[in-house]
Amino acid sequence: METNVQTDTSEADVSTHVRIFDTTLRDGEQSPGASLNSAEKLEIARHLAAMGVDIIEAGFPAASPDDLAAVRRIAEEVGKADGPIICGLARAVKGDIDKCWEAVQYAAKPRIHVFLSTSDIHLKYQFNIDREEALLRIQQMVRYARSLCADVEYSPMDAGRSEPAFVAQACAIAIEEGATTLNIPDTVGYMTPAEYGALIAYLIENTPGGKNPGIIWSTHCHDDLGMATANTLAGLQAGARQAEVTINGIGERAGNTSLEEVVMAINTRQPYYNLTTRIDTKQLTRVSRLVANYTGIVVQPNKAIVGANAFSHEAGIHQDGQLKHHSTYEIMRPESVGLSESRLVLGKHSGRHAFKVRLRDLGYQLSDKELDEAFKRFKDVADKKKHITDADLQALLADQLQGPTELFKLRGMQVTCGQIGMPTATIKLEGPDGKEYIEAGIGTGPVDATYSAIDKIVKMPNRLLEFAVHAITEGIDAIGEVTVRICTKDGEYQTFGGHGADPDIVVASAKAYLAALNRMLVATGAPGVTPEGERATIKMAGAD
Ligand code: KIV
Ligand code: ZN
């Protein structure tokens, strides 16, 4: 096949600026159980933009009409002239590229990201095509994407297990057809840092056109062997100037490279890497919590940068050193990731104005109706809890934004438990038809009893995979945050997460379970539920 590649080998982008390409809403959302509704996606996108992310991969528009609508909304509302590039993913097929363009064109700076594998394993077993056919498709589809959009990225999927010379050939064709970003995925997390760095260096050196002005090489690593961050940093050292990452490292299987780890490694080891990003690191903790709340994927306590223990010192000798000087055992200040920013801000006497200003400072843009609802929730909690922190507010907002998929709403509950008698829960739910349903359940404990009462009303068979409760802030009156993960029992084992926050952890548990059930009902199109989840005629206990 003719390639007619330009051979301009003038300087590659050797500036120190690393573009942060966040794919939380695309690759991150592919984590089992992480499905987000469009309101949550928009909110996350707003926070990513405010934090200084350069490119947001907002979704995979061809995956479903909902995905397309969510990407379009982000393009319209977040993709402003002074905002980030808004990118959508597309397979190297015309239909995908059309849908992608349909969604991203509303951004001031749209990007289409086309991918096609280059490994023989994928070409043979997944696509059943040979290398020549793959190159032809790359040529035609990058050309087509470029005819629609000025900014095109190409990814040779499974590059980590491909022959490097063939990856270079594929990238050369993509460059010739107008792609300006070449993203090199270690799709299955197989590579070591030395290998990945060498691959990036090889490609920059040996891809015809790979050093042309304006060509950016990009890293995309998965964490199957726990090396995603190390691989990404090795790629950047070898000359890549875009890093594809997700908040909290969420993503397929063991996840993607985590944004906060790469950014803080670059910041903390500045003289070593001699690289920079535009990320306002003080927002990292807040955005991490936001994503954990919305996805229901809890951050492990020992997670670097954003884990609950990342800045705690337990051993006596460490504490002693810390008290003498923080530099003894601390390589980053907690303030640098926004950890101590969570001031005690509001209480029950705080007015609507102060509340609104605080939410605005936290990066939320709510409509008047949403603000009214949030203020009501805040007042309910402030009656029970003296000081409401930023983290508390985030948890309350996370609950509220689950709204669009809220088919069943919790309208009241009463639980009795203790050592005498059986734990019993009475639950009142408002159904999708607007009617109220009341059921009682017994169980081994208050949460079990609550879930059994909910099951009697919602009647959606499922298996509880994970139940986690933790206090957002310290103190006996702390808001309890519960995340649950459930899966369907239909043999497909689709997983759904839910989040609930309340000073009463049994109420928080009920909210979290309902949120997960609502998502399951919408996604599986349970009897009578429309894909948008607007209405339903689901069979309910007591329904006639
Ligand atoms: O891991 C991967 O290969 C991907 C591509 C679609 C870029 O996510
Ligand atoms: Zn990936």
Coordinates of C-alpha atoms and ligand atoms in Angstrom, one line a residue:
M1 CA 0.0 0.0 0.0
E2 CA 1.2 3.5 -0.9
T3 CA 1.7 5.8 2.0
N4 CA 3.2 9.0 0.6
V5 CA 4.3 10.0 4.1
Q6 CA 5.8 13.5 4.7
T7 CA 9.2 13.1 6.0
D8 CA 9.6 16.4 7.8
T9 CA 11.8 15.4 10.8
S10 CA 11.9 18.8 12.4
E11 CA 11.7 19.0 16.1
A12 CA 9.0 17.0 17.9
D13 CA 7.1 18.7 20.7
V14 CA 9.8 18.9 23.2
S15 CA 8.1 21.5 25.4
T16 CA 7.7 20.5 29.0
H17 CA 3.9 20.7 29.0
V18 CA 2.1 17.4 29.4
R19 CA -1.5 17.5 28.1
I20 CA -3.8 15.7 30.6
F21 CA -6.4 13.7 28.7
D22 CA -9.0 12.5 31.1
T23 CA -11.0 9.4 30.1
T24 CA -12.9 8.9 33.3
L25 CA -16.2 9.3 31.4
R26 CA -15.2 6.8 28.7
D27 CA -12.6 4.2 29.8
G28 CA -13.4 4.9 33.5
E29 CA -17.1 4.4 32.9
Q30 CA -16.2 0.9 31.5
S31 CA -15.4 -0.2 35.1
P32 CA -18.0 -2.9 36.1
G33 CA -20.8 -1.1 37.8
A34 CA -19.7 2.4 37.1
S35 CA -22.5 3.5 34.9
L36 CA -23.2 7.2 35.3
N37 CA -26.3 9.1 34.3
S38 CA -26.0 12.2 32.1
A39 CA -26.4 14.7 35.0
E40 CA -23.5 13.0 36.8
K41 CA -21.3 13.0 33.7
L42 CA -21.9 16.6 33.1
E43 CA -21.1 17.5 36.7
I44 CA -17.9 15.5 36.5
A45 CA -16.9 17.1 33.2
R46 CA -17.5 20.6 34.8
H47 CA -15.2 19.7 37.7
L48 CA -12.5 18.3 35.3
A49 CA -12.6 21.5 33.3
A50 CA -12.3 23.6 36.4
M51 CA -9.4 21.6 37.6
G52 CA -7.5 22.3 34.3
V53 CA -7.8 19.1 32.3
D54 CA -6.8 19.7 28.7
I55 CA -8.9 17.1 27.0
I56 CA -12.0 15.4 28.2
E57 CA -13.0 12.1 26.6
A58 CA -16.7 12.4 27.2
G59 CA -17.8 9.0 26.0
F60 CA -18.3 6.6 23.1
P61 CA -21.3 8.1 21.2
A62 CA -21.9 5.1 19.1
A63 CA -22.4 2.9 22.2
S64 CA -26.0 4.1 22.8
P65 CA -28.3 7.1 22.2
D66 CA -27.8 8.0 25.9
D67 CA -24.0 8.1 25.4
L68 CA -24.4 10.3 22.4
A69 CA -26.7 12.7 24.2
A70 CA -24.4 12.9 27.2
V71 CA -21.3 13.7 25.0
R72 CA -23.3 16.3 23.1
R73 CA -24.4 17.9 26.4
I74 CA -20.8 18.1 27.6
A75 CA -19.7 19.5 24.3
E76 CA -22.3 22.2 24.5
E77 CA -22.0 23.1 28.1
V78 CA -18.3 22.4 29.0
G79 CA -16.6 22.7 25.7
K80 CA -16.4 26.5 25.6
A81 CA -13.7 28.4 23.8
D82 CA -11.7 28.8 27.0
G83 CA -12.5 25.2 28.1
P84 CA -11.0 21.8 27.4
I85 CA -11.1 20.0 24.1
I86 CA -14.1 17.6 24.1
C87 CA -13.3 14.2 22.6
G88 CA -15.4 11.3 21.6
L89 CA -14.3 7.7 20.9
A90 CA -15.1 5.9 17.6
R91 CA -14.2 2.6 16.1
A92 CA -12.7 2.8 12.6
V93 CA -16.1 2.6 11.0
K94 CA -18.0 5.3 9.3
G95 CA -21.1 5.0 11.4
D96 CA -19.2 5.4 14.7
I97 CA -17.3 8.4 13.3
D98 CA -20.6 10.0 12.2
K99 CA -22.2 9.6 15.6
C100 CA -19.0 10.9 17.3
W101 CA -19.1 14.0 15.2
E102 CA -22.8 14.4 15.8
A103 CA -22.0 14.7 19.5
V104 CA -18.7 16.6 19.7
Q105 CA -19.2 19.2 17.0
Y106 CA -20.9 21.5 19.5
A107 CA -17.7 22.0 21.4
A108 CA -15.5 25.0 20.5
K109 CA -12.6 22.5 20.3
P110 CA -13.9 19.1 19.2
R111 CA -11.8 15.9 18.7
I112 CA -12.6 12.6 17.2
H113 CA -10.6 9.6 18.6
V114 CA -10.4 6.7 16.1
F115 CA -9.0 3.4 17.2
L116 CA -8.2 0.1 15.4
S117 CA -5.9 -2.6 16.7
T118 CA -2.5 -3.4 15.4
S119 CA -1.7 -6.6 17.3
D120 CA -1.9 -9.8 15.4
I121 CA -3.9 -11.3 18.2
H122 CA -6.6 -8.7 17.8
L123 CA -6.5 -8.7 14.1
K124 CA -6.8 -12.4 13.8
Y125 CA -9.2 -13.3 16.6
Q126 CA -11.3 -10.2 17.1
F127 CA -11.5 -8.6 13.6
N128 CA -10.6 -11.5 11.4
I129 CA -8.6 -9.2 9.0
D130 CA -5.0 -9.1 7.9
R131 CA -2.5 -6.3 8.4
E132 CA -3.1 -4.9 5.0
E133 CA -6.8 -4.6 5.5
A134 CA -6.1 -2.9 8.9
L135 CA -3.9 -0.3 7.3
L136 CA -6.5 0.4 4.6
R137 CA -9.2 0.9 7.2
I138 CA -6.9 3.2 9.2
Q139 CA -6.2 5.3 6.1
Q140 CA -9.9 5.5 5.1
M141 CA -11.3 6.2 8.5
V142 CA -8.8 8.7 9.7
R143 CA -9.2 10.5 6.4
Y144 CA -13.0 10.4 6.9
A145 CA -12.8 11.7 10.5
R146 CA -10.4 14.4 9.4
S147 CA -12.9 15.5 6.7
L148 CA -15.4 16.3 9.5
C149 CA -13.1 17.4 12.3
A150 CA -9.8 19.3 12.4
D151 CA -8.5 17.5 15.4
V152 CA -8.2 13.7 15.1
E153 CA -6.5 11.3 17.4
Y154 CA -5.6 7.7 16.3
S155 CA -4.9 4.8 18.7
P156 CA -3.4 1.5 17.5
M157 CA -5.2 -0.6 20.1
D158 CA -3.1 -3.3 21.9
A159 CA 0.0 -1.5 20.7
G160 CA 1.8 -3.0 23.6
R161 CA 1.6 -6.5 22.1
S162 CA 2.0 -5.4 18.5
E163 CA 5.1 -5.5 16.4
P164 CA 6.6 -2.0 16.8
A165 CA 7.4 -1.6 13.1
F166 CA 3.8 -2.3 12.2
V167 CA 2.6 0.2 14.8
A168 CA 4.9 2.8 13.3
Q169 CA 3.5 2.0 9.9
A170 CA -0.1 2.4 11.1
C171 CA 0.8 5.7 12.9
A172 CA 2.5 7.0 9.8
I173 CA -0.6 6.5 7.7
A174 CA -2.7 8.1 10.4
I175 CA -0.4 11.1 10.4
E176 CA -0.5 11.3 6.6
E177 CA -4.3 11.3 6.7
G178 CA -4.3 14.2 9.2
A179 CA -4.2 12.7 12.7
T180 CA -2.2 14.9 15.0
T181 CA -2.3 12.9 18.2
L182 CA -0.9 9.3 18.2
N183 CA -2.0 7.5 21.3
I184 CA -0.2 4.2 22.2
P185 CA -2.3 1.9 24.3
D186 CA -1.0 -0.8 26.5
T187 CA -4.5 -2.1 26.4
V188 CA -4.0 -5.2 28.5
G189 CA -1.5 -3.7 31.0
Y190 CA 1.2 -6.1 29.9
M191 CA 4.3 -3.9 29.5
T192 CA 7.0 -2.9 31.9
P193 CA 8.2 0.7 32.2
A194 CA 11.4 0.1 30.4
E195 CA 9.6 -1.6 27.5
Y196 CA 6.9 1.1 27.3
G197 CA 9.3 3.9 27.4
A198 CA 11.4 2.2 24.7
L199 CA 8.3 1.7 22.5
I200 CA 7.4 5.4 22.7
A201 CA 11.0 6.4 21.9
Y202 CA 11.1 3.9 19.0
L203 CA 7.8 5.2 17.5
I204 CA 8.9 8.9 17.8
E205 CA 12.1 8.1 16.1
N206 CA 10.9 5.6 13.4
T207 CA 7.5 6.8 12.4
P208 CA 7.7 8.8 9.2
G209 CA 6.1 12.2 10.1
G210 CA 6.3 11.3 13.8
K211 CA 8.5 14.4 14.6
N212 CA 6.4 16.8 12.5
P213 CA 5.5 20.0 14.2
G214 CA 2.2 19.7 15.9
I215 CA 2.4 15.9 16.3
I216 CA 1.7 14.8 19.8
W217 CA 2.5 11.3 21.1
S218 CA 0.3 10.0 23.9
T219 CA 0.4 7.4 26.6
H220 CA -2.6 5.1 27.5
C221 CA -1.8 2.4 30.1
H222 CA -3.8 -0.1 32.0
D223 CA -3.0 -1.3 35.4
D224 CA -3.3 -5.1 35.2
L225 CA 0.2 -5.6 36.6
G226 CA 0.1 -2.5 38.7
M227 CA 2.5 -0.6 36.4
A228 CA 0.2 1.9 34.7
T229 CA 1.6 5.0 36.4
A230 CA 5.2 3.9 36.0
N231 CA 4.6 3.1 32.4
T232 CA 2.9 6.4 31.7
L233 CA 5.8 8.3 33.3
A234 CA 8.3 6.3 31.3
G235 CA 6.4 7.2 28.2
L236 CA 6.5 10.9 29.1
Q237 CA 10.2 10.7 29.7
A238 CA 10.6 9.2 26.3
G239 CA 8.9 12.1 24.7
A240 CA 5.1 11.6 24.9
R241 CA 3.4 14.9 25.7
Q242 CA -0.2 13.7 26.4
A243 CA -1.2 11.3 29.2
E244 CA -4.5 9.5 29.1
V245 CA -5.7 9.0 32.6
T246 CA -8.7 8.6 34.9
I247 CA -9.7 9.9 38.3
N248 CA -8.9 7.3 41.0
G249 CA -7.5 5.1 38.2
I250 CA -10.9 3.6 37.5
G251 CA -11.4 1.7 34.3
E252 CA -11.6 -1.7 32.6
R253 CA -10.5 -4.6 34.9
A254 CA -7.7 -3.3 37.1
G255 CA -8.2 0.2 35.7
N256 CA -6.3 2.9 33.9
T257 CA -3.4 5.2 34.9
S258 CA -4.6 7.4 37.7
L259 CA -4.6 11.2 37.0
E260 CA -3.7 12.2 40.5
E261 CA -0.7 9.9 40.6
V262 CA 0.8 11.1 37.3
V263 CA 0.2 14.8 38.1
M264 CA 1.6 14.6 41.6
A265 CA 4.6 12.6 40.5
I266 CA 5.3 15.3 37.9
N267 CA 4.8 18.0 40.6
T268 CA 6.6 16.4 43.5
R269 CA 9.6 15.3 41.4
Q270 CA 9.7 18.4 39.2
P271 CA 13.5 18.6 38.9
Y272 CA 13.6 14.9 38.0
Y273 CA 11.0 14.9 35.3
N274 CA 11.2 18.5 34.2
L275 CA 7.6 18.4 33.1
T276 CA 4.5 20.5 33.8
T277 CA 0.7 20.2 33.7
R278 CA -2.1 22.7 34.0
I279 CA -3.8 20.8 36.8
D280 CA -4.8 22.8 39.9
T281 CA -3.7 20.0 42.3
K282 CA -5.7 21.5 45.2
Q283 CA -8.8 20.2 43.5
L284 CA -7.6 16.6 43.3
T285 CA -9.2 15.4 46.6
R286 CA -12.5 17.0 45.8
V287 CA -12.7 15.6 42.3
S288 CA -11.6 12.2 43.5
R289 CA -14.5 12.1 46.1
L290 CA -16.9 13.3 43.5
V291 CA -16.1 10.5 41.1
A292 CA -16.1 7.9 43.9
N293 CA -19.5 9.1 45.0
Y294 CA -21.1 9.1 41.6
T295 CA -19.6 5.8 40.4
G296 CA -20.0 4.0 43.7
I297 CA -16.4 2.8 43.3
V298 CA -14.8 3.3 46.7
V299 CA -11.1 4.5 46.8
Q300 CA -8.9 2.0 48.7
P301 CA -7.6 3.6 51.9
N302 CA -4.0 3.1 50.9
K303 CA -4.4 4.5 47.4
A304 CA -1.6 7.0 46.6
I305 CA -2.6 10.7 46.8
V306 CA -6.3 10.3 47.4
G307 CA -6.7 7.3 49.7
A308 CA -7.9 8.0 53.2
N309 CA -4.6 7.0 54.7
A310 CA -2.4 8.7 52.1
F311 CA -1.4 11.4 54.6
S312 CA -1.9 9.7 57.9
H313 CA 1.0 8.6 60.1
E314 CA 0.4 5.7 62.4
A315 CA 3.8 4.4 63.7
G316 CA 5.1 6.2 66.8
I317 CA 8.4 6.9 65.3
H318 CA 6.7 8.5 62.2
Q319 CA 4.4 10.6 64.4
D320 CA 7.3 11.7 66.5
G321 CA 9.2 12.8 63.3
Q322 CA 6.2 14.5 61.9
L323 CA 5.7 16.6 65.0
K324 CA 9.3 17.7 64.9
H325 CA 9.1 18.6 61.2
H326 CA 6.7 17.5 58.5
S327 CA 9.5 16.9 56.0
T328 CA 10.7 13.9 58.0
Y329 CA 8.0 11.6 56.6
E330 CA 6.0 13.7 54.2
I331 CA 7.0 14.2 50.5
M332 CA 3.8 16.2 49.7
R333 CA 1.8 18.6 51.8
P334 CA -1.8 17.5 52.3
E335 CA -2.8 21.1 51.3
S336 CA -1.2 20.6 47.9
V337 CA -3.9 18.1 47.0
G338 CA -6.7 20.0 48.7
L339 CA -6.9 17.7 51.8
S340 CA -7.0 20.4 54.4
E341 CA -9.2 22.6 52.3
S342 CA -12.3 21.0 53.7
R343 CA -13.1 23.8 56.2
L344 CA -16.0 23.7 58.6
V345 CA -18.2 25.9 56.6
L346 CA -21.9 25.8 57.2
G347 CA -24.4 25.0 60.0
K348 CA -28.1 25.1 60.5
H349 CA -28.2 28.9 60.7
S350 CA -26.5 29.3 57.4
G351 CA -28.8 31.0 54.8
R352 CA -29.5 30.1 51.2
H353 CA -27.1 32.7 49.9
A354 CA -24.1 31.4 51.9
F355 CA -25.1 27.9 50.8
K356 CA -25.3 28.9 47.1
V357 CA -21.9 30.7 47.3
R358 CA -20.2 27.7 48.9
L359 CA -21.6 25.3 46.3
R360 CA -20.4 27.7 43.5
D361 CA -16.9 27.8 45.1
L362 CA -17.0 24.0 45.1
G363 CA -17.6 24.1 41.4
Y364 CA -21.3 23.2 41.2
Q365 CA -23.6 25.1 38.8
L366 CA -27.1 24.3 39.9
S367 CA -30.4 25.5 38.4
D368 CA -32.8 27.3 40.8
K369 CA -34.8 24.1 41.2
E370 CA -31.8 22.0 41.9
L371 CA -30.5 24.6 44.4
D372 CA -33.9 24.5 46.2
E373 CA -33.7 20.7 46.5
A374 CA -30.1 20.8 47.6
F375 CA -30.9 23.5 50.2
K376 CA -33.7 21.4 51.6
R377 CA -31.4 18.4 51.9
F378 CA -28.8 20.6 53.6
K379 CA -31.3 21.9 56.1
D380 CA -32.5 18.4 57.0
V381 CA -28.9 17.3 57.7
A382 CA -28.0 20.5 59.5
D383 CA -30.8 19.8 61.9
K384 CA -28.9 16.6 63.0
K385 CA -25.3 17.6 62.4
K386 CA -23.7 20.8 63.8
H387 CA -21.1 21.6 61.1
I388 CA -21.4 20.7 57.5
T389 CA -18.1 20.4 55.7
D390 CA -17.3 20.5 52.0
A391 CA -17.1 16.7 51.9
D392 CA -20.6 16.5 53.5
L393 CA -21.9 18.9 50.8
Q394 CA -20.4 16.8 48.1
A395 CA -22.0 13.6 49.4
L396 CA -25.4 15.3 49.6
L397 CA -25.0 16.6 46.1
A398 CA -23.9 13.2 44.8
D399 CA -27.2 11.7 46.2
Q400 CA -29.3 14.4 44.6
L401 CA -27.7 14.0 41.2
Q402 CA -28.8 10.4 41.0
G403 CA -32.2 12.0 40.5
P404 CA -32.8 11.4 36.7
T405 CA -32.8 7.7 37.3
E406 CA -34.8 7.8 40.5
L407 CA -37.7 5.6 39.6
F408 CA -38.4 4.6 43.2
K409 CA -37.9 7.3 45.9
L410 CA -37.5 6.8 49.6
R411 CA -40.4 8.5 51.3
G412 CA -40.0 7.2 54.9
M413 CA -38.6 4.4 56.9
Q414 CA -38.8 3.0 60.5
V415 CA -36.4 0.4 61.8
T416 CA -36.3 -1.5 65.1
C417 CA -33.3 -3.5 66.1
G418 CA -31.3 -4.5 69.1
Q419 CA -30.8 -7.6 71.1
I420 CA -34.4 -8.3 71.9
G421 CA -36.6 -9.4 69.0
M422 CA -36.1 -9.5 65.3
P423 CA -34.7 -6.5 63.4
T424 CA -37.7 -5.2 61.4
A425 CA -37.9 -2.4 58.9
T426 CA -40.9 -0.7 57.5
I427 CA -40.3 1.2 54.2
K428 CA -42.4 3.7 52.3
L429 CA -41.4 4.2 48.7
E430 CA -42.9 6.4 46.0
G431 CA -43.1 4.4 42.8
P432 CA -42.6 5.5 39.2
D433 CA -46.4 5.9 38.9
G434 CA -46.5 8.4 41.8
K435 CA -48.2 6.0 44.2
E436 CA -46.9 5.2 47.6
Y437 CA -46.0 1.6 48.6
I438 CA -45.4 0.4 52.1
E439 CA -43.9 -2.9 53.1
A440 CA -42.2 -4.4 56.1
G441 CA -39.3 -6.8 56.2
I442 CA -37.3 -8.7 58.8
G443 CA -33.6 -9.6 58.6
T444 CA -30.5 -10.5 60.4
G445 CA -29.8 -6.9 61.1
P446 CA -31.3 -3.4 60.3
V447 CA -29.8 -3.2 56.9
D448 CA -30.9 -6.7 55.9
A449 CA -34.4 -6.0 57.1
T450 CA -34.4 -2.7 55.2
Y451 CA -33.3 -4.4 52.0
S452 CA -35.8 -7.1 52.4
A453 CA -38.6 -4.6 52.7
I454 CA -37.4 -2.7 49.6
D455 CA -37.2 -6.0 47.7
K456 CA -40.8 -6.7 48.4
I457 CA -41.8 -3.4 46.7
V458 CA -39.3 -3.2 43.9
K459 CA -39.2 -6.9 43.0
M460 CA -36.0 -6.7 41.0
P461 CA -33.9 -10.0 41.6
N462 CA -30.3 -9.1 42.3
R463 CA -27.3 -10.2 44.3
L464 CA -25.5 -7.9 46.7
L465 CA -21.8 -7.9 45.8
E466 CA -20.4 -5.2 48.0
F467 CA -21.6 -3.0 50.8
A468 CA -19.3 -0.4 52.3
V469 CA -20.0 2.2 54.9
H470 CA -17.7 5.0 56.1
A471 CA -17.9 8.3 57.9
I472 CA -17.2 11.3 55.7
T473 CA -15.8 13.4 58.5
E474 CA -14.7 12.7 62.0
G475 CA -17.0 12.9 65.0
I476 CA -20.0 10.9 66.3
D477 CA -22.4 13.1 64.3
A478 CA -20.5 12.4 61.0
I479 CA -22.5 11.8 57.8
G480 CA -22.4 8.2 56.9
E481 CA -21.7 7.3 53.4
V482 CA -22.7 4.0 52.0
T483 CA -21.8 2.5 48.6
V484 CA -23.3 -0.7 47.3
R485 CA -22.8 -2.9 44.3
I486 CA -25.4 -5.3 43.0
C487 CA -25.6 -7.5 40.0
T488 CA -28.4 -9.0 38.0
K489 CA -29.4 -12.6 38.4
D490 CA -30.2 -13.1 34.7
G491 CA -26.9 -14.9 33.9
E492 CA -25.4 -11.7 32.5
Y493 CA -24.3 -10.5 35.9
Q494 CA -24.5 -6.8 35.0
T495 CA -23.2 -4.7 37.9
F496 CA -24.6 -1.5 39.2
G497 CA -23.4 0.8 41.9
G498 CA -25.3 3.2 44.2
H499 CA -24.4 5.8 46.8
G500 CA -26.3 7.2 49.8
A501 CA -25.4 9.7 52.4
D502 CA -27.2 10.5 55.6
P503 CA -26.3 11.0 59.3
D504 CA -28.3 7.8 59.9
I505 CA -26.3 5.0 58.3
V506 CA -29.4 2.7 57.9
V507 CA -31.1 5.5 55.9
A508 CA -27.9 6.0 53.9
S509 CA -27.9 2.2 53.2
A510 CA -31.5 2.3 52.0
K511 CA -30.7 5.3 49.7
A512 CA -27.6 3.5 48.3
Y513 CA -29.5 0.3 47.6
L514 CA -32.3 2.1 45.9
A515 CA -29.9 4.1 43.8
A516 CA -28.3 0.9 42.5
L517 CA -31.7 -0.8 42.0
N518 CA -33.0 2.3 40.0
R519 CA -30.0 2.1 37.8
M520 CA -30.5 -1.6 37.2
L521 CA -34.1 -1.1 36.4
V522 CA -33.3 1.6 33.8
A523 CA -30.4 -0.2 32.2
T524 CA -32.0 -3.6 31.9
G525 CA -35.3 -2.1 30.7
A526 CA -37.1 -4.0 33.4
P527 CA -40.7 -4.6 32.5
G528 CA -42.2 -1.4 31.3
V529 CA -39.2 0.9 32.1
T530 CA -38.3 3.1 29.2
P531 CA -34.5 3.4 28.5
E532 CA -34.6 6.9 29.8
G533 CA -36.3 5.6 33.0
E534 CA -39.0 8.3 32.8
R535 CA -41.9 6.1 33.7
A536 CA -42.6 2.5 34.5
T537 CA -45.3 -0.1 35.0
I538 CA -43.0 -2.3 37.0
K539 CA -44.8 -5.0 39.0
M540 CA -44.9 -3.8 42.6
A541 CA -46.2 -5.3 45.7
G542 CA -49.7 -4.0 46.3
A543 CA -50.0 -2.6 42.8
D544 CA -53.3 -3.4 41.2
Ligands
KIV1 O1 -7.1 0.5 26.2 C1 -7.3 0.8 25.0 O2 -6.7 0.3 24.1 C2 -8.3 1.9 24.8 C3 -8.4 2.4 23.4 C4 -9.8 2.4 22.9 C5 -7.7 3.7 23.3 O3 -9.0 2.3 25.7
ZN2 ZN -8.1 1.8 27.6

